[in-house]
PDB file of C-alpha atoms and ligand atoms in Angstrom:
ATOM      1  CA  MET A 861     -29.290   9.598  28.244  1.00 55.00           C
ATOM      2  CA  VAL A 862     -28.021  13.053  29.220  1.00 68.00           C
ATOM      3  CA  ASP A 863     -28.627  16.046  27.980  1.00 71.00           C
ATOM      4  CA  ALA A 864     -25.922  18.697  27.463  1.00 63.00           C
ATOM      5  CA  PRO A 865     -27.839  21.399  27.083  1.00 69.00           C
ATOM      6  CA  ASP A 866     -28.962  21.064  30.738  1.00 85.00           C
ATOM      7  CA  LEU A 867     -26.347  20.567  32.129  1.00 96.00           C
ATOM      8  CA  LEU A 868     -24.421  24.028  30.715  1.00 97.00           C
ATOM      9  CA  PRO A 869     -26.459  26.859  32.055  1.00 97.00           C
ATOM     10  CA  LEU A 870     -25.990  25.332  35.958  1.00 98.00           C
ATOM     11  CA  ALA A 871     -21.823  25.278  34.900  1.00 98.00           C
ATOM     12  CA  LEU A 872     -21.799  28.510  33.479  1.00 98.00           C
ATOM     13  CA  GLU A 873     -23.834  29.900  37.012  1.00 98.00           C
ATOM     14  CA  ILE A 874     -21.188  27.781  39.392  1.00 98.00           C
ATOM     15  CA  ALA A 875     -18.495  28.171  37.224  1.00 98.00           C
ATOM     16  CA  ARG A 876     -19.458  32.590  37.538  1.00 98.00           C
ATOM     17  CA  GLU A 877     -20.293  31.792  41.735  1.00 98.00           C
ATOM     18  CA  ALA A 878     -17.065  30.560  42.064  1.00 98.00           C
ATOM     19  CA  GLY A 879     -15.452  32.944  39.816  1.00 98.00           C
ATOM     20  CA  ALA A 880     -16.130  35.461  42.069  1.00 98.00           C
ATOM     21  CA  LEU A 881     -14.852  34.012  45.165  1.00 97.00           C
ATOM     22  CA  ALA A 882     -11.461  33.375  43.591  1.00 97.00           C
ATOM     23  CA  ARG A 883     -10.760  36.534  42.657  1.00 97.00           C
ATOM     24  CA  ARG A 884     -12.496  37.654  46.449  1.00 96.00           C
ATOM     25  CA  ARG A 885      -9.766  35.839  48.028  1.00 94.00           C
ATOM     26  CA  ARG A 886      -6.943  36.890  45.355  1.00 94.00           C
ATOM     27  CA  SER A 887      -7.852  40.465  46.534  1.00 94.00           C
ATOM     28  CA  GLU A 888      -8.085  39.472  49.685  1.00 92.00           C
ATOM     29  CA  GLY A 889      -4.371  38.025  49.716  1.00 88.00           C
ATOM     30  CA  VAL A 890      -3.953  34.473  49.092  1.00 79.00           C
ATOM     31  CA  SER A 891      -1.861  32.458  51.354  1.00 77.00           C
ATOM     32  CA  ILE A 892      -0.466  29.303  50.468  1.00 76.00           C
ATOM     33  CA  ALA A 893      -1.827  25.853  52.335  1.00 75.00           C
ATOM     34  CA  ALA A 894       0.577  22.912  50.869  1.00 74.00           C
ATOM     35  CA  THR A 895       2.537  21.911  48.248  1.00 74.00           C
ATOM     36  CA  LYS A 896       2.003  18.924  46.315  1.00 79.00           C
ATOM     37  CA  SER A 897       4.250  16.838  44.164  1.00 80.00           C
ATOM     38  CA  THR A 898       6.933  19.148  44.621  1.00 77.00           C
ATOM     39  CA  ILE A 899       7.822  22.198  46.575  1.00 71.00           C
ATOM     40  CA  ALA A 900       6.528  24.600  43.305  1.00 76.00           C
ATOM     41  CA  ASP A 901       3.916  22.708  42.961  1.00 75.00           C
ATOM     42  CA  ILE A 902       1.824  24.654  45.494  1.00 71.00           C
ATOM     43  CA  VAL A 903      -2.156  24.341  46.413  1.00 75.00           C
ATOM     44  CA  THR A 904      -4.069  27.571  48.207  1.00 83.00           C
ATOM     45  CA  GLU A 905      -6.498  27.943  51.068  1.00 89.00           C
ATOM     46  CA  ALA A 906      -8.807  29.640  48.308  1.00 91.00           C
ATOM     47  CA  ASP A 907      -8.391  26.590  45.384  1.00 92.00           C
ATOM     48  CA  ARG A 908      -9.324  23.832  48.313  1.00 93.00           C
ATOM     49  CA  GLU A 909     -12.307  26.549  49.004  1.00 95.00           C
ATOM     50  CA  VAL A 910     -13.338  26.969  45.533  1.00 97.00           C
ATOM     51  CA  GLU A 911     -13.542  23.292  44.966  1.00 97.00           C
ATOM     52  CA  GLN A 912     -15.323  23.055  47.617  1.00 97.00           C
ATOM     53  CA  LEU A 913     -18.478  25.416  46.291  1.00 98.00           C
ATOM     54  CA  VAL A 914     -18.561  24.133  43.095  1.00 98.00           C
ATOM     55  CA  ARG A 915     -18.167  20.387  44.667  1.00 98.00           C
ATOM     56  CA  ASP A 916     -21.471  21.251  46.515  1.00 98.00           C
ATOM     57  CA  ARG A 917     -23.290  23.154  44.596  1.00 98.00           C
ATOM     58  CA  LEU A 918     -23.415  20.523  41.801  1.00 98.00           C
ATOM     59  CA  ALA A 919     -24.171  18.357  44.418  1.00 97.00           C
ATOM     60  CA  ALA A 920     -27.385  19.703  45.516  1.00 97.00           C
ATOM     61  CA  ALA A 921     -28.326  20.332  42.149  1.00 96.00           C
ATOM     62  CA  ARG A 922     -27.718  17.164  40.581  1.00 96.00           C
ATOM     63  CA  PRO A 923     -27.152  14.109  43.194  1.00 95.00           C
ATOM     64  CA  GLY A 924     -25.791  11.447  42.112  1.00 95.00           C
ATOM     65  CA  ASP A 925     -23.688  13.027  39.613  1.00 97.00           C
ATOM     66  CA  GLY A 926     -19.799  11.885  39.791  1.00 98.00           C
ATOM     67  CA  PHE A 927     -16.855  14.403  40.585  1.00 98.00           C
ATOM     68  CA  LEU A 928     -12.772  14.271  39.671  1.00 98.00           C
ATOM     69  CA  GLY A 929     -10.989  17.388  40.939  1.00 96.00           C
ATOM     70  CA  GLU A 930      -7.795  18.514  41.696  1.00 92.00           C
ATOM     71  CA  GLU A 931      -8.729  19.275  45.014  1.00 89.00           C
ATOM     72  CA  SER A 932     -10.299  16.804  46.279  1.00 91.00           C
ATOM     73  CA  ASP A 933     -11.208  12.976  46.485  1.00 92.00           C
ATOM     74  CA  ALA A 934     -12.806  11.625  43.640  1.00 95.00           C
ATOM     75  CA  ALA A 935     -16.606  10.290  43.673  1.00 96.00           C
ATOM     76  CA  ARG A 936     -17.847   7.629  41.226  1.00 97.00           C
ATOM     77  CA  SER A 937     -20.982   8.803  39.202  1.00 97.00           C
ATOM     78  CA  GLU A 938     -24.129   6.629  39.957  1.00 96.00           C
ATOM     79  CA  THR A 939     -26.324   8.893  37.659  1.00 95.00           C
ATOM     80  CA  GLY A 940     -23.519   8.391  34.179  1.00 96.00           C
ATOM     81  CA  VAL A 941     -22.705  11.979  34.729  1.00 97.00           C
ATOM     82  CA  THR A 942     -19.017  13.015  36.141  1.00 98.00           C
ATOM     83  CA  TRP A 943     -18.366  16.632  36.580  1.00 98.00           C
ATOM     84  CA  VAL A 944     -14.040  17.370  36.170  1.00 98.00           C
ATOM     85  CA  VAL A 945     -13.346  20.356  37.968  1.00 98.00           C
ATOM     86  CA  ASP A 946     -10.046  22.906  38.423  1.00 98.00           C
ATOM     87  CA  PRO A 947     -11.299  25.253  40.674  1.00 97.00           C
ATOM     88  CA  ILE A 948      -8.103  27.406  39.496  1.00 98.00           C
ATOM     89  CA  ASP A 949      -6.365  26.746  37.486  1.00 98.00           C
ATOM     90  CA  GLY A 950      -3.196  28.210  36.508  1.00 97.00           C
ATOM     91  CA  THR A 951      -2.303  28.624  40.492  1.00 96.00           C
ATOM     92  CA  VAL A 952       0.769  29.457  40.525  1.00 95.00           C
ATOM     93  CA  ASN A 953       0.278  32.963  38.425  1.00 97.00           C
ATOM     94  CA  TYR A 954      -3.050  33.360  40.470  1.00 97.00           C
ATOM     95  CA  ALA A 955      -0.847  32.934  43.893  1.00 95.00           C
ATOM     96  CA  TYR A 956       1.594  35.654  42.189  1.00 95.00           C
ATOM     97  CA  GLY A 957      -1.710  38.203  41.403  1.00 96.00           C
ATOM     98  CA  ILE A 958      -0.752  37.868  37.650  1.00 98.00           C
ATOM     99  CA  PRO A 959      -4.923  37.993  36.308  1.00 98.00           C
ATOM    100  CA  HIS A 960      -3.966  34.672  34.224  1.00 98.00           C
ATOM    101  CA  TYR A 961      -6.407  31.849  35.979  1.00 98.00           C
ATOM    102  CA  ALA A 962      -9.814  29.750  35.448  1.00 98.00           C
ATOM    103  CA  VAL A 963     -12.287  28.074  36.493  1.00 98.00           C
ATOM    104  CA  SER A 964     -12.178  24.933  35.009  1.00 98.00           C
ATOM    105  CA  ILE A 965     -15.718  22.675  34.674  1.00 98.00           C
ATOM    106  CA  ALA A 966     -16.515  20.335  32.486  1.00 98.00           C
ATOM    107  CA  ALA A 967     -19.259  17.438  32.755  1.00 98.00           C
ATOM    108  CA  VAL A 968     -18.040  14.118  30.734  1.00 98.00           C
ATOM    109  CA  THR A 969     -20.362  10.920  30.668  1.00 97.00           C
ATOM    110  CA  GLY A 970     -18.746   7.109  30.791  1.00 95.00           C
ATOM    111  CA  GLU A 971     -15.880   6.493  32.931  1.00 94.00           C
ATOM    112  CA  PRO A 972     -13.952   9.796  33.983  1.00 95.00           C
ATOM    113  CA  ASP A 973     -10.828   8.954  31.752  1.00 96.00           C
ATOM    114  CA  ALA A 974     -10.057  10.703  28.266  1.00 96.00           C
ATOM    115  CA  ARG A 975      -9.154   8.246  26.623  1.00 95.00           C
ATOM    116  CA  SER A 976     -13.375   7.212  26.465  1.00 96.00           C
ATOM    117  CA  TRP A 977     -15.443   9.893  27.871  1.00 97.00           C
ATOM    118  CA  ARG A 978     -17.338  11.779  26.505  1.00 97.00           C
ATOM    119  CA  ALA A 979     -17.372  15.648  26.945  1.00 97.00           C
ATOM    120  CA  GLU A 980     -21.402  17.231  27.094  1.00 97.00           C
ATOM    121  CA  VAL A 981     -19.900  20.032  28.857  1.00 98.00           C
ATOM    122  CA  GLY A 982     -17.091  22.560  28.948  1.00 98.00           C
ATOM    123  CA  VAL A 983     -16.510  25.882  30.764  1.00 98.00           C
ATOM    124  CA  VAL A 984     -13.674  27.831  31.017  1.00 98.00           C
ATOM    125  CA  HIS A 985     -13.846  31.284  32.943  1.00 98.00           C
ATOM    126  CA  ASN A 986     -11.294  34.236  33.932  1.00 98.00           C
ATOM    127  CA  PRO A 987     -12.844  35.647  36.917  1.00 98.00           C
ATOM    128  CA  ALA A 988      -9.774  38.734  36.161  1.00 98.00           C
ATOM    129  CA  THR A 989     -11.606  39.725  32.722  1.00 98.00           C
ATOM    130  CA  GLY A 990     -14.922  38.127  33.226  1.00 98.00           C
ATOM    131  CA  GLU A 991     -14.011  36.404  29.803  1.00 98.00           C
ATOM    132  CA  LEU A 992     -16.064  32.821  30.421  1.00 98.00           C
ATOM    133  CA  PHE A 993     -15.588  30.374  27.542  1.00 98.00           C
ATOM    134  CA  HIS A 994     -17.888  27.552  26.610  1.00 98.00           C
ATOM    135  CA  ALA A 995     -18.852  24.687  24.584  1.00 98.00           C
ATOM    136  CA  THR A 996     -22.073  21.912  24.680  1.00 96.00           C
ATOM    137  CA  ARG A 997     -20.517  18.669  22.384  1.00 96.00           C
ATOM    138  CA  GLY A 998     -22.250  19.502  19.161  1.00 95.00           C
ATOM    139  CA  GLY A 999     -23.736  22.769  19.657  1.00 96.00           C
ATOM    140  CA  GLY A1000     -19.823  25.133  19.051  1.00 98.00           C
ATOM    141  CA  ALA A1001     -18.071  26.244  20.957  1.00 98.00           C
ATOM    142  CA  TRP A1002     -18.448  30.264  22.504  1.00 98.00           C
ATOM    143  CA  LEU A1003     -16.771  33.259  24.296  1.00 98.00           C
ATOM    144  CA  GLY A1004     -20.381  34.870  24.326  1.00 93.00           C
ATOM    145  CA  GLU A1005     -22.232  35.467  21.805  1.00 94.00           C
ATOM    146  CA  GLN A1006     -19.443  34.993  19.559  1.00 98.00           C
ATOM    147  CA  ARG A1007     -19.224  31.863  17.806  1.00 98.00           C
ATOM    148  CA  LEU A1008     -14.997  30.204  18.050  1.00 98.00           C
ATOM    149  CA  ALA A1009     -13.094  28.737  14.943  1.00 98.00           C
ATOM    150  CA  VAL A1010      -9.713  27.024  16.019  1.00 98.00           C
ATOM    151  CA  SER A1011      -6.947  28.870  13.041  1.00 95.00           C
ATOM    152  CA  GLU A1012      -4.465  27.393  10.732  1.00 92.00           C
ATOM    153  CA  PRO A1013      -1.617  29.827  10.779  1.00 96.00           C
ATOM    154  CA  GLY A1014      -0.099  32.099   8.163  1.00 94.00           C
ATOM    155  CA  PRO A1015       3.219  32.096   5.781  1.00 96.00           C
ATOM    156  CA  ALA A1016       5.223  33.657   8.818  1.00 97.00           C
ATOM    157  CA  GLY A1017       4.513  30.212  11.466  1.00 98.00           C
ATOM    158  CA  ALA A1018       2.380  29.309  13.944  1.00 98.00           C
ATOM    159  CA  LEU A1019       1.761  30.670  17.350  1.00 98.00           C
ATOM    160  CA  VAL A1020       2.200  28.108  20.016  1.00 98.00           C
ATOM    161  CA  ALA A1021       1.348  27.876  24.007  1.00 98.00           C
ATOM    162  CA  THR A1022       3.321  24.983  25.989  1.00 98.00           C
ATOM    163  CA  GLY A1023       4.002  24.239  29.528  1.00 97.00           C
ATOM    164  CA  PHE A1024       6.582  23.134  31.827  1.00 95.00           C
ATOM    165  CA  GLY A1025       5.565  21.276  35.032  1.00 85.00           C
ATOM    166  CA  TYR A1026       6.892  21.466  38.159  1.00 85.00           C
ATOM    167  CA  ASP A1027       9.774  18.632  38.658  1.00 87.00           C
ATOM    168  CA  PRO A1028      13.105  20.007  37.274  1.00 88.00           C
ATOM    169  CA  ALA A1029      14.247  16.728  35.992  1.00 89.00           C
ATOM    170  CA  THR A1030      11.711  17.014  33.258  1.00 89.00           C
ATOM    171  CA  ARG A1031      12.686  20.314  32.346  1.00 92.00           C
ATOM    172  CA  ALA A1032      15.260  19.305  29.639  1.00 92.00           C
ATOM    173  CA  GLY A1033      13.381  17.384  27.450  1.00 94.00           C
ATOM    174  CA  ASP A1034      10.421  19.901  27.884  1.00 96.00           C
ATOM    175  CA  LEU A1035      12.962  22.364  26.627  1.00 96.00           C
ATOM    176  CA  ASP A1036      14.191  20.501  23.587  1.00 96.00           C
ATOM    177  CA  ARG A1037      10.718  19.834  22.238  1.00 97.00           C
ATOM    178  CA  VAL A1038      10.323  23.445  22.539  1.00 97.00           C
ATOM    179  CA  THR A1039      13.807  23.662  19.871  1.00 97.00           C
ATOM    180  CA  ARG A1040      11.619  21.030  18.203  1.00 97.00           C
ATOM    181  CA  ALA A1041       8.797  23.627  17.894  1.00 98.00           C
ATOM    182  CA  PHE A1042      10.403  26.436  16.607  1.00 98.00           C
ATOM    183  CA  GLU A1043      10.677  24.503  13.491  1.00 97.00           C
ATOM    184  CA  LEU A1044       7.430  25.597  12.328  1.00 97.00           C
ATOM    185  CA  ALA A1045       6.443  28.234  15.672  1.00 98.00           C
ATOM    186  CA  ARG A1046       6.952  31.928  14.979  1.00 98.00           C
ATOM    187  CA  ASP A1047       6.781  32.580  18.493  1.00 98.00           C
ATOM    188  CA  ILE A1048       6.667  30.215  21.506  1.00 98.00           C
ATOM    189  CA  ARG A1049       3.935  31.664  24.618  1.00 98.00           C
ATOM    190  CA  ARG A1050       3.815  30.528  27.904  1.00 98.00           C
ATOM    191  CA  ALA A1051       0.981  31.658  29.606  1.00 98.00           C
ATOM    192  CA  GLY A1052       0.295  29.405  32.751  1.00 98.00           C
ATOM    193  CA  ALA A1053      -2.874  28.283  32.249  1.00 98.00           C
ATOM    194  CA  ALA A1054      -3.625  24.847  30.291  1.00 98.00           C
ATOM    195  CA  SER A1055      -7.122  25.361  30.088  1.00 98.00           C
ATOM    196  CA  LEU A1056      -7.153  28.947  28.842  1.00 98.00           C
ATOM    197  CA  ASP A1057      -4.134  28.066  26.425  1.00 98.00           C
ATOM    198  CA  LEU A1058      -6.392  25.339  25.074  1.00 98.00           C
ATOM    199  CA  ALA A1059      -9.935  28.108  24.963  1.00 98.00           C
ATOM    200  CA  PHE A1060      -7.238  30.743  23.258  1.00 98.00           C
ATOM    201  CA  VAL A1061      -6.464  28.196  20.451  1.00 98.00           C
ATOM    202  CA  ALA A1062     -10.099  27.154  20.336  1.00 98.00           C
ATOM    203  CA  ALA A1063     -10.432  31.023  19.703  1.00 98.00           C
ATOM    204  CA  GLY A1064      -8.021  31.180  17.290  1.00 98.00           C
ATOM    205  CA  ARG A1065      -5.779  33.346  19.577  1.00 98.00           C
ATOM    206  CA  LEU A1066      -3.040  30.421  19.417  1.00 98.00           C
ATOM    207  CA  ASP A1067      -2.374  27.905  16.416  1.00 98.00           C
ATOM    208  CA  ALA A1068      -1.244  25.574  19.598  1.00 98.00           C
ATOM    209  CA  TYR A1069      -0.647  24.307  22.479  1.00 98.00           C
ATOM    210  CA  PHE A1070       1.419  21.411  23.678  1.00 98.00           C
ATOM    211  CA  GLU A1071       2.099  20.620  27.446  1.00 98.00           C
ATOM    212  CA  ARG A1072       3.131  17.446  29.189  1.00 96.00           C
ATOM    213  CA  GLY A1073       2.207  16.502  31.890  1.00 95.00           C
ATOM    214  CA  LEU A1074      -1.564  17.657  32.891  1.00 97.00           C
ATOM    215  CA  TYR A1075      -4.029  15.987  34.474  1.00 97.00           C
ATOM    216  CA  PRO A1076      -7.601  15.643  33.550  1.00 98.00           C
ATOM    217  CA  TRP A1077      -8.979  18.713  35.342  1.00 98.00           C
ATOM    218  CA  ASP A1078      -6.484  21.013  33.099  1.00 98.00           C
ATOM    219  CA  HIS A1079      -7.908  19.842  29.451  1.00 98.00           C
ATOM    220  CA  ALA A1080     -11.399  18.083  29.927  1.00 98.00           C
ATOM    221  CA  ALA A1081     -13.268  21.420  29.274  1.00 98.00           C
ATOM    222  CA  GLY A1082     -10.876  23.410  27.283  1.00 98.00           C
ATOM    223  CA  GLY A1083     -10.211  19.960  24.989  1.00 98.00           C
ATOM    224  CA  LEU A1084     -14.522  20.278  24.719  1.00 98.00           C
ATOM    225  CA  LEU A1085     -13.491  24.375  23.121  1.00 98.00           C
ATOM    226  CA  VAL A1086     -10.673  22.862  20.896  1.00 98.00           C
ATOM    227  CA  LEU A1087     -13.055  19.893  19.679  1.00 98.00           C
ATOM    228  CA  GLU A1088     -16.224  22.162  18.799  1.00 98.00           C
ATOM    229  CA  ALA A1089     -14.176  24.653  17.244  1.00 98.00           C
ATOM    230  CA  GLY A1090     -12.988  22.721  14.500  1.00 98.00           C
ATOM    231  CA  GLY A1091      -9.818  21.383  16.407  1.00 98.00           C
ATOM    232  CA  ARG A1092      -8.067  18.402  17.231  1.00 98.00           C
ATOM    233  CA  MET A1093      -6.936  16.966  20.750  1.00 98.00           C
ATOM    234  CA  GLY A1094      -4.989  14.409  21.082  1.00 97.00           C
ATOM    235  CA  GLY A1095      -1.083  14.225  22.046  1.00 94.00           C
ATOM    236  CA  GLN A1096      -1.079  10.449  23.611  1.00 93.00           C
ATOM    237  CA  PRO A1097      -0.034   7.267  21.715  1.00 89.00           C
ATOM    238  CA  ASP A1098      -3.631   6.144  22.311  1.00 89.00           C
ATOM    239  CA  GLY A1099      -4.952   9.008  20.326  1.00 94.00           C
ATOM    240  CA  ALA A1100      -6.321  10.918  23.373  1.00 96.00           C
ATOM    241  CA  PRO A1101      -4.686  14.253  25.814  1.00 97.00           C
ATOM    242  CA  GLY A1102      -2.820  12.981  29.167  1.00 96.00           C
ATOM    243  CA  ARG A1103      -0.057  13.192  31.508  1.00 95.00           C
ATOM    244  CA  THR A1104       2.182  12.203  28.001  1.00 95.00           C
ATOM    245  CA  MET A1105       0.950  14.712  25.783  1.00 97.00           C
ATOM    246  CA  THR A1106      -1.609  17.217  25.361  1.00 98.00           C
ATOM    247  CA  LEU A1107      -1.952  18.489  21.760  1.00 98.00           C
ATOM    248  CA  ALA A1108      -4.328  20.945  20.644  1.00 98.00           C
ATOM    249  CA  ALA A1109      -4.647  22.625  16.930  1.00 98.00           C
ATOM    250  CA  ALA A1110      -6.249  23.112  14.156  1.00 98.00           C
ATOM    251  CA  PRO A1111      -6.354  19.578  11.841  1.00 96.00           C
ATOM    252  CA  GLU A1112      -3.177  20.120   9.595  1.00 96.00           C
ATOM    253  CA  LEU A1113      -1.395  22.041  11.915  1.00 98.00           C
ATOM    254  CA  PHE A1114      -1.780  18.801  14.784  1.00 98.00           C
ATOM    255  CA  GLU A1115       0.174  16.536  12.753  1.00 96.00           C
ATOM    256  CA  ARG A1116       2.821  18.898  11.607  1.00 97.00           C
ATOM    257  CA  LEU A1117       3.289  20.141  15.316  1.00 97.00           C
ATOM    258  CA  ALA A1118       3.139  16.453  16.473  1.00 97.00           C
ATOM    259  CA  ALA A1119       5.388  15.129  13.925  1.00 96.00           C
ATOM    260  CA  VAL A1120       8.476  17.686  15.125  1.00 95.00           C
ATOM    261  CA  ILE A1121       7.569  17.039  19.465  1.00 94.00           C
ATOM    262  CA  TYR A1122       7.349  13.069  18.912  1.00 89.00           C
ATOM    263  CA  ARG A1123      11.045  12.956  17.108  1.00 85.00           C
TER     264      ARG A1123
HETATM  265  C1  LIG B2686      -0.860  24.240  35.707  1.00 72.70           C
HETATM  266  C2  LIG B2686      -1.262  24.292  34.257  1.00 72.70           C
HETATM  267  C3  LIG B2686      -0.326  24.640  33.474  1.00 72.70           C
HETATM  268  C4  LIG B2686       1.230  23.978  33.632  1.00 72.70           C
HETATM  269  C5  LIG B2686       1.226  23.997  35.122  1.00 72.70           C
HETATM  270  C6  LIG B2686       0.191  23.152  35.700  1.00 72.70           C
HETATM  271  P1  LIG B2686      -2.552  24.252  38.046  1.00 72.70           P
HETATM  272  O1  LIG B2686      -2.257  23.506  36.410  1.00 72.70           O
HETATM  273  O2  LIG B2686      -2.933  24.948  33.804  1.00 72.70           O
HETATM  274  O3  LIG B2686      -0.578  25.196  32.290  1.00 72.70           O
HETATM  275  O4  LIG B2686       2.105  24.544  33.390  1.00 72.70           O
HETATM  276  O5  LIG B2686       2.614  23.132  35.380  1.00 72.70           O
HETATM  277  O6  LIG B2686      -0.199  22.397  36.071  1.00 72.70           O
HETATM  278  O7  LIG B2686      -1.533  23.614  38.892  1.00 72.70           O
HETATM  279  O8  LIG B2686      -2.594  25.811  38.138  1.00 72.70           O
HETATM  280  O9  LIG B2686      -4.526  23.561  38.372  1.00 72.70           O
END
């Protein structure tokens, strides 16, 4: 049996330590280590260094836990707990010096698959602002001591965030969905870090967020924030968030937004 409250302090401590490293490396100057799916899909040396710090600290504190991270090989869990980690979410923002990126750390039980996992702990930390969003399953979503709640839009319409993948061939479909989202949106935001977009939905700073092409580490922690703030997560025909689509909003808006996105 996993006791989420025991996992939260560890996740918070590691997120702060990882965030401090990311911020320090940013101030020293960022170098691109490699490109991945396309030339625009970059990984910095800091991405790799921060993920290694998180991985080492988790292994020291909880040997046998699994690991699923953006920049290193997956490790199967022997304890039932798997950590799903994006060391620097919003990598392009980070490389350009835009202070909108996050360390995203989630602990899940069961298979590390969003279709079936039980998210136990989620932490999303923006080292540039110091904001640290966190949630435990059944324990609510928080920003510091402030309890978070999703928002239903007012008469002017919904403030909706989205994002675009790195493959130019997918842009036309993405833009078609944005056009349809304007049927219920007052405006669109594209800030460049999925975990923070999800945290902002949980905090009521956004009414909704949708994006195609996300990986588990992009949405694992932020998705728990949304659920614990009274929101709904999904996007795929199987009801889970994932590569096909990730959608987050308050329940009523979720249904309306899903209808226009999938039309
Ligand atoms: C990013 C996401 C963002 C998406 C980018 C990229 P990364 O994750 O946070 O929402 O639009 O294409 O996937 O690569 O910075 O960890």
